Tab-separated table of C-alpha atoms in Angstrom:
chain	number	residue	atom	x	y	z
A	14	MET	CA	56.596	-9.664	12.246
A	15	GLN	CA	57.167	-8.759	8.617
A	16	PHE	CA	59.018	-6.290	6.485
A	17	SER	CA	59.966	-6.593	2.603
A	18	HIS	CA	62.376	-4.612	0.404
A	19	ILE	CA	61.013	-1.728	-1.636
A	20	SER	CA	61.871	0.872	-4.235
A	21	ALA	CA	63.374	3.909	-3.258
A	22	GLU	CA	60.605	5.513	-5.485
A	23	GLN	CA	58.095	5.144	-2.437
A	24	GLY	CA	60.172	7.510	-0.743
A	25	GLN	CA	60.864	10.271	-3.766
A	26	TRP	CA	58.193	12.559	-2.210
A	27	ILE	CA	60.404	13.118	0.754
A	28	ALA	CA	63.119	14.185	-1.582
A	29	SER	CA	61.337	16.336	-3.682
A	30	ALA	CA	59.513	18.085	-1.022
A	31	CYS	CA	62.749	18.806	0.936
A	32	ALA	CA	65.038	19.574	-1.893
A	33	SER	CA	64.887	22.978	-1.782
A	34	ALA	CA	64.586	23.329	2.048
A	35	ASP	CA	67.341	25.399	4.299
A	36	PRO	CA	69.422	22.468	5.533
A	37	SER	CA	69.509	23.543	8.630
A	38	THR	CA	65.684	23.861	9.357
A	39	VAL	CA	63.312	21.250	10.407
A	40	VAL	CA	61.853	21.068	6.832
A	41	ALA	CA	65.074	19.746	5.270
A	42	GLN	CA	64.200	16.539	6.941
A	43	ILE	CA	60.611	16.384	7.553
A	44	PRO	CA	58.256	17.672	4.407
A	45	VAL	CA	56.334	20.662	5.061
A	46	GLY	CA	52.666	20.953	5.734
A	47	TYR	CA	52.418	18.709	8.751
A	48	GLU	CA	50.711	20.277	11.437
A	49	ARG	CA	52.982	20.224	14.094
A	50	TYR	CA	56.549	18.940	14.727
A	51	LEU	CA	58.697	17.420	17.451
A	52	ARG	CA	62.478	17.140	18.271
A	53	ILE	CA	62.558	13.855	20.624
A	54	LEU	CA	65.697	14.253	22.256
A	55	HIS	CA	68.514	11.596	22.427
A	56	PRO	CA	69.706	10.999	26.000
A	57	ALA	CA	73.339	10.669	26.519
A	58	LEU	CA	75.356	8.149	28.878
A	59	ASP	CA	77.332	8.701	31.991
A	60	GLU	CA	80.314	7.166	32.871
A	61	ASP	CA	78.238	4.163	34.675
A	62	ASP	CA	76.337	4.017	31.196
A	63	GLN	CA	73.166	5.594	32.700
A	64	LEU	CA	70.908	7.552	30.388
A	65	VAL	CA	71.300	11.496	31.423
A	66	SER	CA	68.617	14.025	30.004
A	67	TRP	CA	69.254	17.150	28.419
A	68	GLY	CA	66.918	18.384	31.239
A	69	THR	CA	69.746	17.244	33.661
A	70	VAL	CA	72.412	18.809	31.842
A	71	ALA	CA	70.500	22.130	31.203
A	72	ARG	CA	69.559	22.246	35.177
A	73	SER	CA	73.221	21.727	36.188
A	74	ARG	CA	73.847	24.956	34.136
A	75	ASN	CA	70.962	27.258	34.833
A	76	HIS	CA	70.413	26.858	30.706
A	77	ILE	CA	67.002	27.317	29.293
A	78	ILE	CA	66.554	24.824	26.482
A	79	THR	CA	65.166	26.481	23.177
A	80	ALA	CA	63.711	24.779	19.967
A	81	ALA	CA	67.143	25.421	18.094
A	82	ASP	CA	69.377	24.139	20.690
A	83	LEU	CA	71.998	21.470	19.953
A	84	PHE	CA	73.357	19.259	22.917
A	85	GLU	CA	76.577	20.898	22.893
A	86	THR	CA	75.096	24.309	23.429
A	87	VAL	CA	72.845	22.701	26.363
A	88	ALA	CA	76.152	21.169	27.795
A	89	GLY	CA	78.644	24.092	27.265
A	90	LEU	CA	80.631	21.597	24.584
A	91	ASP	CA	82.061	22.105	21.181
A	92	ALA	CA	80.858	19.534	18.664
A	93	GLN	CA	83.631	17.003	19.455
A	94	GLY	CA	82.332	17.018	22.865
A	95	ASP	CA	85.051	19.064	24.615
A	96	PRO	CA	83.955	22.223	27.101
A	97	VAL	CA	84.167	25.437	25.660
A	98	GLU	CA	82.283	27.028	28.820
A	99	GLU	CA	83.876	26.944	32.548
A	100	ASP	CA	80.659	25.448	33.610
A	101	ALA	CA	80.159	22.906	30.954
A	102	TRP	CA	78.677	19.505	31.498
A	103	VAL	CA	81.614	16.926	31.513
A	104	ASP	CA	80.159	13.898	33.165
A	105	THR	CA	78.708	12.467	29.833
A	106	ASP	CA	79.814	12.515	26.013
A	107	LEU	CA	77.713	13.459	23.431
A	108	PRO	CA	74.058	12.054	22.846
A	109	LEU	CA	73.305	9.055	21.372
A	110	ASP	CA	72.881	8.919	17.706
A	111	GLN	CA	69.628	6.735	18.113
A	112	LEU	CA	67.060	6.890	20.325
A	113	PRO	CA	67.648	3.857	22.973
A	114	GLU	CA	65.554	0.809	22.330
A	115	LYS	CA	63.052	1.443	24.723
A	116	GLN	CA	62.513	4.874	24.320
A	117	TRP	CA	61.969	3.991	20.370
A	118	GLN	CA	59.528	1.157	21.361
A	119	SER	CA	57.600	3.708	23.298
A	120	LEU	CA	57.471	6.182	20.728
A	121	ILE	CA	56.403	3.677	17.942
A	122	TYR	CA	53.903	2.122	20.342
A	123	THR	CA	52.023	5.997	20.443
A	124	LEU	CA	52.451	6.650	17.042
A	125	THR	CA	50.694	3.282	16.164
A	126	GLU	CA	48.185	2.175	19.024
A	127	ASN	CA	45.445	3.809	16.741
A	128	ALA	CA	46.078	2.825	13.397
A	129	GLU	CA	43.770	0.151	11.614
A	130	PRO	CA	45.686	-3.360	11.819
A	131	THR	CA	46.091	-3.377	8.265
A	132	GLN	CA	48.104	-0.055	8.360
A	133	LYS	CA	51.515	-0.311	6.861
A	134	TYR	CA	54.809	1.517	7.631
A	135	ILE	CA	57.781	2.403	5.566
A	136	ALA	CA	61.055	2.223	7.267
A	137	GLY	CA	64.484	3.503	6.125
A	138	LEU	CA	67.798	1.732	7.263
A	139	TRP	CA	70.837	3.841	6.447
A	140	ALA	CA	72.720	2.308	3.531
A	141	GLY	CA	76.048	3.070	5.470
A	142	TYR	CA	76.027	0.228	8.047
A	143	ALA	CA	78.958	-2.006	7.480
A	144	PHE	CA	76.997	-5.143	8.117
A	145	ILE	CA	74.418	-4.507	5.127
A	146	GLU	CA	77.208	-4.995	2.470
A	147	GLY	CA	79.891	-6.878	4.678
A	148	GLY	CA	83.280	-6.953	2.746
A	149	ASP	CA	86.530	-5.820	3.831
A	150	ARG	CA	85.019	-3.035	6.414
A	151	ILE	CA	84.635	-5.974	8.632
A	152	GLN	CA	87.340	-7.405	10.751
A	153	ILE	CA	87.110	-9.757	13.771
A	154	GLU	CA	89.730	-10.826	16.361
A	155	GLN	CA	89.964	-14.347	16.985
A	156	GLU	CA	92.741	-15.935	19.709
A	157	PRO	CA	94.834	-18.839	18.036
A	158	ASP	CA	93.798	-22.436	19.457
A	159	PRO	CA	97.175	-23.701	20.992
A	160	GLN	CA	96.193	-27.287	19.991
A	161	LEU	CA	96.278	-26.127	16.404
A	162	SER	CA	99.374	-25.661	14.359
A	163	ASP	CA	99.928	-22.078	12.874
A	164	GLU	CA	98.395	-23.449	9.351
A	165	GLU	CA	95.422	-24.725	10.984
A	166	ASN	CA	94.910	-21.221	12.926
A	167	HIS	CA	95.292	-19.590	9.930
A	168	ALA	CA	92.672	-21.428	8.032
A	169	ALA	CA	90.391	-21.329	10.869
A	170	TYR	CA	90.667	-17.738	10.811
A	171	GLN	CA	90.173	-17.305	7.347
A	172	THR	CA	86.982	-19.049	7.575
A	173	ALA	CA	85.546	-17.143	10.329
A	174	LEU	CA	86.446	-13.865	8.611
A	175	ALA	CA	84.757	-15.045	5.414
A	176	GLU	CA	81.701	-15.819	7.240
A	177	ALA	CA	81.639	-12.383	9.140
A	178	GLN	CA	82.162	-10.645	5.799
A	179	LYS	CA	79.170	-12.075	4.007
A	180	PRO	CA	76.438	-9.502	3.356
A	181	ALA	CA	73.516	-9.702	5.483
A	182	PHE	CA	71.351	-9.006	2.067
A	183	GLY	CA	70.838	-10.296	-1.154
A	184	PRO	CA	71.670	-8.704	-4.850
A	185	GLU	CA	68.162	-7.672	-5.226
A	186	ILE	CA	68.961	-4.940	-2.269
A	187	LEU	CA	72.383	-4.430	-2.713
A	188	ASN	CA	72.233	-3.747	-6.441
A	189	ALA	CA	68.642	-1.398	-6.332
A	190	ALA	CA	69.504	2.456	-5.997
A	191	PRO	CA	69.013	3.419	-2.440
A	192	LEU	CA	66.811	6.867	-1.540
A	193	GLU	CA	69.186	9.883	-2.039
A	194	LEU	CA	68.055	12.597	0.356
A	195	GLY	CA	71.055	14.958	-0.594
A	196	GLY	CA	74.717	15.059	1.579
A	197	GLY	CA	77.459	12.438	1.178
A	198	TYR	CA	75.337	10.187	3.654
A	199	ARG	CA	72.066	10.476	3.537
A	200	ASN	CA	71.080	7.628	1.451
A	201	TYR	CA	68.384	4.648	2.658
A	202	HIS	CA	67.641	1.210	1.914
A	203	LEU	CA	63.724	1.175	2.256
A	204	PHE	CA	61.252	-1.427	3.544
A	205	GLU	CA	57.616	-1.964	4.220
A	206	ALA	CA	56.921	-3.232	7.403
A	207	ASP	CA	54.472	-3.964	9.903
A	208	ALA	CA	53.966	-2.070	13.577
A	209	GLU	CA	55.506	-4.923	15.014
A	210	PHE	CA	58.670	-4.683	13.077
A	211	LEU	CA	58.869	-1.279	13.295
A	212	ALA	CA	58.739	-1.550	17.192
A	213	ARG	CA	61.433	-4.148	17.425
A	214	PRO	CA	63.263	-4.258	14.113
A	215	LEU	CA	65.698	-7.211	13.596
A	216	TRP	CA	67.461	-6.860	10.031
A	217	ALA	CA	69.636	-9.498	9.915
A	218	GLU	CA	71.535	-12.130	12.215
A	219	THR	CA	75.208	-11.919	11.816
A	220	VAL	CA	78.181	-13.084	13.414
A	221	ASP	CA	78.158	-9.920	15.412
A	222	GLY	CA	74.713	-10.742	16.706
A	223	ALA	CA	71.184	-9.280	16.081
A	224	GLN	CA	71.220	-6.040	14.040
A	225	ARG	CA	68.637	-4.223	15.551
A	226	GLN	CA	69.480	-0.735	14.272
A	227	ARG	CA	66.480	2.043	14.570
A	228	PRO	CA	64.961	3.271	11.064
A	229	ALA	CA	66.839	6.123	10.152
A	230	LEU	CA	63.536	7.324	8.638
A	231	ALA	CA	59.938	6.331	9.049
A	232	PHE	CA	56.381	6.995	7.930
A	233	SER	CA	53.015	5.592	7.741
A	234	ALA	CA	52.052	4.220	4.158
A	235	ASP	CA	49.004	6.994	4.013
A	236	LYS	CA	51.890	9.621	5.011
A	237	SER	CA	49.845	10.966	7.657
A	238	TRP	CA	53.352	11.206	9.934
A	239	MET	CA	56.796	10.769	9.468
A	240	LEU	CA	59.985	10.744	11.446
A	241	SER	CA	63.741	11.126	10.942
A	242	THR	CA	67.141	10.523	12.246
A	243	GLU	CA	69.959	11.492	10.517
A	244	PRO	CA	73.696	9.858	11.042
A	245	TYR	CA	75.008	11.461	13.893
A	246	ASP	CA	71.824	13.494	14.751
A	247	ASP	CA	71.290	14.220	18.560
A	248	CYS	CA	67.340	13.947	17.891
A	249	THR	CA	64.853	12.382	16.315
A	250	ILE	CA	62.534	14.673	14.187
A	251	LEU	CA	58.734	13.792	13.787
A	252	GLY	CA	55.767	15.395	11.867
A	253	GLY	CA	52.205	14.637	12.101
A	254	SER	CA	48.611	15.834	12.881
A	255	ALA	CA	47.893	18.043	15.989
A	256	ALA	CA	46.362	15.079	17.616
A	257	LEU	CA	49.028	12.761	16.917
A	258	ILE	CA	51.606	15.088	18.425
A	259	GLU	CA	49.722	15.513	21.489
A	260	ALA	CA	49.913	12.051	22.534
A	261	VAL	CA	53.356	12.194	21.968
A	262	LEU	CA	53.932	14.847	24.082
A	263	LYS	CA	52.063	13.205	26.469
A	264	ASN	CA	54.423	10.037	26.601
A	265	PRO	CA	56.585	10.033	29.782
A	266	ASP	CA	59.222	8.074	28.300
A	267	LEU	CA	60.278	10.512	26.109
A	268	GLU	CA	61.902	14.235	26.068
A	269	MET	CA	60.741	16.441	23.394
A	270	ILE	CA	60.704	19.957	22.433
A	271	GLU	CA	57.870	21.483	20.024
A	272	VAL	CA	59.556	23.155	17.086
A	273	GLY	CA	58.214	24.870	14.107
A	274	GLN	CA	58.562	23.622	10.509
A	275	PHE	CA	61.082	26.445	9.801
A	276	THR	CA	62.908	26.158	13.064
A	277	ARG	CA	66.441	26.222	12.339
A	278	ILE	CA	68.255	23.554	14.462
A	279	GLY	CA	71.939	24.693	15.844
A	280	HIS	CA	71.013	28.584	15.084
A	281	SER	CA	69.488	31.222	17.401
A	282	ASN	CA	65.772	31.478	16.222
A	283	GLU	CA	63.523	31.865	19.232
A	284	GLY	CA	60.123	32.871	18.145
A	285	LEU	CA	60.281	31.189	14.539
């Protein structure tokens, strides 16, 4: 399992291709020109932390899901997750902002299972995660040890805080310009990785444990497919060949809607 930092220049083709697209369309995230595109829907969690599919929510309200629907449209909620319809689905919060780990792994296995063993992949880690740079954004709680004096407890706390606030990456990454895709938070550190790392990413081990965030964007080095999950999105968008999309559509672990490259997500655009 391997990954290494690479220059943002290797993702510039995405920025160039998507720069002039309507920001609500699929091709504002995935470049135009792929044969087919999918939205892979992120499930929500109920009060017992069990996954809830969009289909379950839609059936409860007799709603027919369309390619452009946001989860809140399906559930009868507003953007904050509060009900705006009398029959709104209120047994869960808004969807996860990334695919659950097992669903992500299943997706990556489908995308890579027929690739050459030497095929490499590019993974984009959202630059906004606090663990990357450490510092004051990371705070800890530590119960005082009753066997220590106030001064000793304070010193122990400061030592633990300093450890927690260490940056996860070195200056060669922190000082490198990220890939900027427009908008205030669409910036990513790029890494070359093998299929095993892509399926089970481990960016760093910190005081908070293993950092296994799913990549916010990923593509094969030959650019034959690309996926994108922007921060706070309710789905992962995938573009690829007709055969590859057909294989993903057959994956029983995933809930998906096929979309057109100019589908305007969040808008009524049936027939596009």
